[in-house]
Amino acid sequence: YENFGGYAQLQTNSNRKCQIILGARYDKNSHYGTSFNPRLGIVVRPNEKTNVKLLYGTAFLAPPPDKTYAHYGSFAPDPNNPGDVKSYYLHVANPELKPEKVRSMQAEVSLKIDDKKRFTLNAYRSDISNLHQMAILGPGTFKGKPVDTLAHWTNRGEATAYGGSIRFDGLSFHQNFRLKYFAALAFSNGDVAGEPLPYSSRTSAHAGLTFDRNRLTVSPRFIYQGKSYLQYKDASGMQL
């Protein structure tokens, strides 16, 4: 098993209003073949108060050996067949596991109202193919011995995640103290093989401030997280 890779990056900064970063990575894997992944970043400052950032890139993730060849579990005496053994749970290898491939895009606009106040808008999207996920295969056998639950890592299919956020940051100075404050709203959505994106709330809100006076610092925070989808299923694929 061999893996060879190389990375190159070119950065241009001809003027203060535009900066371009070009990058590319090449990988050659003795098991998974070759992969070429470019990256592009553009930062534009149309004026002193506005900053625009655009990012695009792809990535390649070969399955690590602890996923492809993970094998663990145990056998115990079979109560239904004296003198024989069975396994209640066995995680088996999957040599056919394919690499994940990711394509991501991000855009950000930052607007400075003055030296102490700023708005930031952000949007992103990521597309993943051959997503790695552990799968329950159900009951089966291993070398002729019964197994109640077989599992292994598999390629689940395609996944998409997208969303955005808006954030306000401020700073104010007073005679005897200083205040830093912020507020942010975020939205996220997506799917994994046609099902809702798990463990991710669609909406969230964050706010807080930091009060500084001499040696005293007080930092209250407010955090709201919307409902999220939990992807628990039994061996037959039914939602739990």
Tab-separated table of C-alpha atoms in Angstrom:
chain	number	residue	atom	x	y	z
A	1	TYR	CA	0.000	0.000	0.000
A	2	GLU	CA	1.536	3.306	-1.131
A	3	ASN	CA	0.313	6.872	-1.254
A	4	PHE	CA	2.079	9.721	-3.056
A	5	GLY	CA	0.903	13.335	-3.106
A	6	GLY	CA	1.944	16.863	-3.917
A	7	TYR	CA	0.552	20.358	-3.425
A	8	ALA	CA	1.196	23.670	-5.151
A	9	GLN	CA	-0.113	27.166	-4.430
A	10	LEU	CA	0.127	30.495	-6.228
A	11	GLN	CA	-0.841	33.720	-4.499
A	12	THR	CA	-1.217	37.041	-6.305
A	13	ASN	CA	-1.498	40.331	-4.497
A	14	SER	CA	-0.978	42.894	-7.238
A	15	ASN	CA	-3.068	45.548	-5.535
A	16	ARG	CA	-4.967	46.095	-2.298
A	17	LYS	CA	-8.358	45.635	-3.960
A	18	CYS	CA	-7.950	42.069	-5.232
A	19	GLN	CA	-6.110	39.008	-4.007
A	20	ILE	CA	-6.231	35.613	-5.748
A	21	ILE	CA	-5.044	32.280	-4.379
A	22	LEU	CA	-4.781	29.258	-6.688
A	23	GLY	CA	-3.978	25.830	-5.337
A	24	ALA	CA	-4.031	22.218	-6.454
A	25	ARG	CA	-3.269	18.845	-4.913
A	26	TYR	CA	-2.418	15.613	-6.715
A	27	ASP	CA	-2.651	12.195	-5.039
A	28	LYS	CA	-1.715	8.784	-6.337
A	29	ASN	CA	-2.847	5.849	-4.240
A	30	SER	CA	-1.813	2.299	-5.068
A	31	HIS	CA	-5.294	1.054	-4.128
A	32	TYR	CA	-7.636	3.915	-5.087
A	33	GLY	CA	-5.891	5.435	-8.113
A	34	THR	CA	-5.234	9.117	-8.802
A	35	SER	CA	-7.048	12.278	-7.763
A	36	PHE	CA	-6.585	15.930	-8.744
A	37	ASN	CA	-8.224	18.595	-6.581
A	38	PRO	CA	-8.065	22.338	-7.343
A	39	ARG	CA	-8.764	25.212	-4.959
A	40	LEU	CA	-9.534	28.854	-5.718
A	41	GLY	CA	-9.851	31.815	-3.388
A	42	ILE	CA	-10.651	35.406	-4.351
A	43	VAL	CA	-10.715	38.354	-1.971
A	44	VAL	CA	-12.003	41.658	-3.316
A	45	ARG	CA	-12.108	45.030	-1.550
A	46	PRO	CA	-14.206	47.382	-3.712
A	47	ASN	CA	-13.871	50.086	-1.063
A	48	GLU	CA	-12.452	50.627	2.416
A	49	LYS	CA	-15.624	49.357	4.130
A	50	THR	CA	-16.456	46.283	2.065
A	51	ASN	CA	-14.667	42.946	1.842
A	52	VAL	CA	-15.855	40.106	-0.438
A	53	LYS	CA	-14.441	36.584	-0.219
A	54	LEU	CA	-15.162	33.699	-2.632
A	55	LEU	CA	-13.856	30.160	-2.105
A	56	TYR	CA	-14.131	26.992	-4.193
A	57	GLY	CA	-12.415	23.656	-3.823
A	58	THR	CA	-12.613	19.902	-4.131
A	59	ALA	CA	-11.139	17.223	-1.888
A	60	PHE	CA	-10.449	13.491	-1.875
A	61	LEU	CA	-10.476	11.286	1.225
A	62	ALA	CA	-9.218	7.739	0.889
A	63	PRO	CA	-10.710	5.373	3.472
A	64	PRO	CA	-8.261	4.894	6.350
A	65	PRO	CA	-7.378	1.298	7.244
A	66	ASP	CA	-9.326	1.494	10.518
A	67	LYS	CA	-12.510	1.883	8.431
A	68	THR	CA	-11.741	-0.434	5.516
A	69	TYR	CA	-10.321	-3.287	7.575
A	70	ALA	CA	-11.928	-2.713	10.980
A	71	HIS	CA	-12.800	-6.089	12.446
A	72	TYR	CA	-13.931	-6.541	16.005
A	73	GLY	CA	-16.469	-8.400	18.102
A	74	SER	CA	-16.508	-11.635	20.030
A	75	PHE	CA	-18.026	-15.100	20.127
A	76	ALA	CA	-19.713	-16.778	23.053
A	77	PRO	CA	-21.277	-20.175	23.748
A	78	ASP	CA	-24.497	-20.588	21.774
A	79	PRO	CA	-27.305	-21.296	24.261
A	80	ASN	CA	-29.386	-22.885	21.501
A	81	ASN	CA	-26.605	-25.222	20.330
A	82	PRO	CA	-24.552	-26.682	23.195
A	83	GLY	CA	-20.909	-27.080	22.239
A	84	ASP	CA	-21.104	-24.415	19.510
A	85	VAL	CA	-20.513	-20.645	19.494
A	86	LYS	CA	-22.257	-17.528	18.139
A	87	SER	CA	-21.668	-13.767	18.066
A	88	TYR	CA	-24.146	-11.190	19.245
A	89	TYR	CA	-22.365	-8.355	17.397
A	90	LEU	CA	-19.555	-8.433	14.844
A	91	HIS	CA	-18.036	-5.558	12.873
A	92	VAL	CA	-16.453	-6.886	9.683
A	93	ALA	CA	-14.075	-5.420	7.087
A	94	ASN	CA	-15.232	-3.888	3.797
A	95	PRO	CA	-12.353	-3.920	1.266
A	96	GLU	CA	-14.726	-2.429	-1.363
A	97	LEU	CA	-15.073	0.883	0.524
A	98	LYS	CA	-14.531	3.779	-1.913
A	99	PRO	CA	-12.982	7.215	-1.299
A	100	GLU	CA	-15.128	10.196	-0.395
A	101	LYS	CA	-15.089	13.173	-2.757
A	102	VAL	CA	-16.115	16.664	-1.666
A	103	ARG	CA	-16.881	19.841	-3.599
A	104	SER	CA	-17.372	23.002	-1.531
A	105	MET	CA	-18.245	26.631	-2.250
A	106	GLN	CA	-18.379	29.593	0.123
A	107	ALA	CA	-19.083	33.296	-0.199
A	108	GLU	CA	-18.693	35.973	2.468
A	109	VAL	CA	-19.379	39.699	2.457
A	110	SER	CA	-18.173	41.892	5.291
A	111	LEU	CA	-19.418	45.459	5.641
A	112	LYS	CA	-17.759	47.822	8.098
A	113	ILE	CA	-20.210	50.472	9.274
A	114	ASP	CA	-17.511	52.319	11.169
A	115	ASP	CA	-14.397	51.459	13.163
A	116	LYS	CA	-16.494	49.763	15.869
A	117	LYS	CA	-19.386	48.095	14.013
A	118	ARG	CA	-19.449	45.407	11.330
A	119	PHE	CA	-21.977	43.205	9.487
A	120	THR	CA	-20.966	39.846	7.992
A	121	LEU	CA	-22.989	37.718	5.546
A	122	ASN	CA	-21.940	34.151	4.778
A	123	ALA	CA	-23.275	31.394	2.484
A	124	TYR	CA	-21.897	27.912	1.776
A	125	ARG	CA	-22.621	24.639	0.021
A	126	SER	CA	-20.863	21.276	0.168
A	127	ASP	CA	-21.550	18.179	-1.942
A	128	ILE	CA	-20.148	14.820	-0.901
A	129	SER	CA	-20.145	11.622	-2.952
A	130	ASN	CA	-19.450	8.102	-1.638
A	131	LEU	CA	-20.117	9.275	1.913
A	132	HIS	CA	-18.615	6.983	4.571
A	133	GLN	CA	-21.069	5.697	7.143
A	134	MET	CA	-21.301	2.650	9.373
A	135	ALA	CA	-24.177	0.376	8.345
A	136	ILE	CA	-26.019	-2.357	10.223
A	137	LEU	CA	-26.317	-5.378	7.925
A	138	GLY	CA	-28.594	-7.353	10.242
A	139	PRO	CA	-28.256	-11.020	11.184
A	140	GLY	CA	-25.899	-13.264	9.231
A	141	THR	CA	-23.012	-15.674	9.529
A	142	PHE	CA	-19.234	-15.424	9.758
A	143	LYS	CA	-17.202	-18.475	8.758
A	144	GLY	CA	-20.320	-20.544	9.218
A	145	LYS	CA	-21.100	-19.265	12.723
A	146	PRO	CA	-24.326	-17.319	13.388
A	147	VAL	CA	-24.132	-13.606	14.117
A	148	ASP	CA	-27.105	-11.666	15.490
A	149	THR	CA	-25.899	-8.278	14.156
A	150	LEU	CA	-23.318	-7.705	11.435
A	151	ALA	CA	-21.985	-4.199	10.693
A	152	HIS	CA	-19.358	-2.545	8.513
A	153	TRP	CA	-18.381	0.820	7.013
A	154	THR	CA	-20.043	1.488	3.667
A	155	ASN	CA	-20.518	4.199	1.034
A	156	ARG	CA	-23.913	5.644	1.892
A	157	GLY	CA	-24.279	7.652	-1.305
A	158	GLU	CA	-24.420	11.399	-1.825
A	159	ALA	CA	-24.853	14.142	0.746
A	160	THR	CA	-25.445	17.863	0.471
A	161	ALA	CA	-25.152	20.592	3.093
A	162	TYR	CA	-25.911	24.266	2.522
A	163	GLY	CA	-26.749	27.312	4.575
A	164	GLY	CA	-25.793	30.805	5.567
A	165	SER	CA	-25.517	33.258	8.403
A	166	ILE	CA	-25.697	36.946	9.218
A	167	ARG	CA	-23.718	38.427	12.098
A	168	PHE	CA	-23.324	41.845	13.690
A	169	ASP	CA	-20.328	42.784	15.862
A	170	GLY	CA	-19.940	45.965	17.828
A	171	LEU	CA	-17.613	47.634	20.276
A	172	SER	CA	-18.218	50.672	22.459
A	173	PHE	CA	-16.038	52.528	24.948
A	174	HIS	CA	-17.400	54.334	27.974
A	175	GLN	CA	-15.818	56.356	30.725
A	176	ASN	CA	-15.253	53.451	33.112
A	177	PHE	CA	-15.900	50.332	31.067
A	178	ARG	CA	-15.864	48.724	27.613
A	179	LEU	CA	-18.621	46.709	25.883
A	180	LYS	CA	-18.198	44.150	23.099
A	181	TYR	CA	-21.418	42.699	21.705
A	182	PHE	CA	-22.595	40.481	18.873
A	183	ALA	CA	-25.710	38.830	17.447
A	184	ALA	CA	-25.954	36.133	14.776
A	185	LEU	CA	-28.614	34.140	12.929
A	186	ALA	CA	-27.787	30.965	10.994
A	187	PHE	CA	-29.653	28.618	8.675
A	188	SER	CA	-28.528	25.172	7.532
A	189	ASN	CA	-30.112	22.354	5.584
A	190	GLY	CA	-29.202	19.385	3.431
A	191	ASP	CA	-29.689	15.682	2.972
A	192	VAL	CA	-27.825	12.393	3.218
A	193	ALA	CA	-28.878	9.886	0.550
A	194	GLY	CA	-32.266	11.599	0.295
A	195	GLU	CA	-32.859	11.809	4.038
A	196	PRO	CA	-32.667	14.935	6.242
A	197	LEU	CA	-29.231	16.042	7.400
A	198	PRO	CA	-28.752	14.444	10.843
A	199	TYR	CA	-27.632	16.185	14.041
A	200	SER	CA	-28.004	19.650	12.484
A	201	SER	CA	-30.678	22.172	13.427
A	202	ARG	CA	-32.016	24.266	10.563
A	203	THR	CA	-32.056	27.485	12.530
A	204	SER	CA	-29.905	28.832	15.324
A	205	ALA	CA	-29.337	32.170	17.005
A	206	HIS	CA	-26.450	33.437	19.117
A	207	ALA	CA	-26.039	36.697	20.987
A	208	GLY	CA	-23.840	37.999	23.762
A	209	LEU	CA	-21.829	40.791	25.206
A	210	THR	CA	-18.637	41.216	27.180
A	211	PHE	CA	-18.433	43.845	29.882
A	212	ASP	CA	-14.911	44.886	30.937
A	213	ARG	CA	-14.109	47.171	33.820
A	214	ASN	CA	-10.711	47.092	35.495
A	215	ARG	CA	-10.305	43.467	36.644
A	216	LEU	CA	-13.978	42.565	36.258
A	217	THR	CA	-15.236	40.773	33.130
A	218	VAL	CA	-18.820	39.620	32.623
A	219	SER	CA	-19.816	37.712	29.459
A	220	PRO	CA	-23.464	36.592	29.289
A	221	ARG	CA	-24.489	34.519	26.266
A	222	PHE	CA	-27.753	33.520	24.576
A	223	ILE	CA	-27.881	30.417	22.355
A	224	TYR	CA	-30.921	28.995	20.567
A	225	GLN	CA	-30.850	25.779	18.554
A	226	GLY	CA	-33.844	24.581	16.541
A	227	LYS	CA	-34.948	20.981	16.244
A	228	SER	CA	-32.599	18.489	14.616
A	229	TYR	CA	-33.087	15.119	12.945
A	230	LEU	CA	-31.714	12.024	14.673
A	231	GLN	CA	-30.891	9.231	12.256
A	232	TYR	CA	-31.466	6.128	14.377
A	233	LYS	CA	-32.643	2.994	12.556
A	234	ASP	CA	-32.907	-0.693	13.330
A	235	ALA	CA	-31.401	-3.496	11.219
A	236	SER	CA	-34.428	-3.535	8.902
A	237	GLY	CA	-34.053	0.186	8.157
A	238	MET	CA	-37.058	1.322	10.172
A	239	GLN	CA	-36.851	4.652	11.978
A	240	LEU	CA	-36.498	4.298	15.761
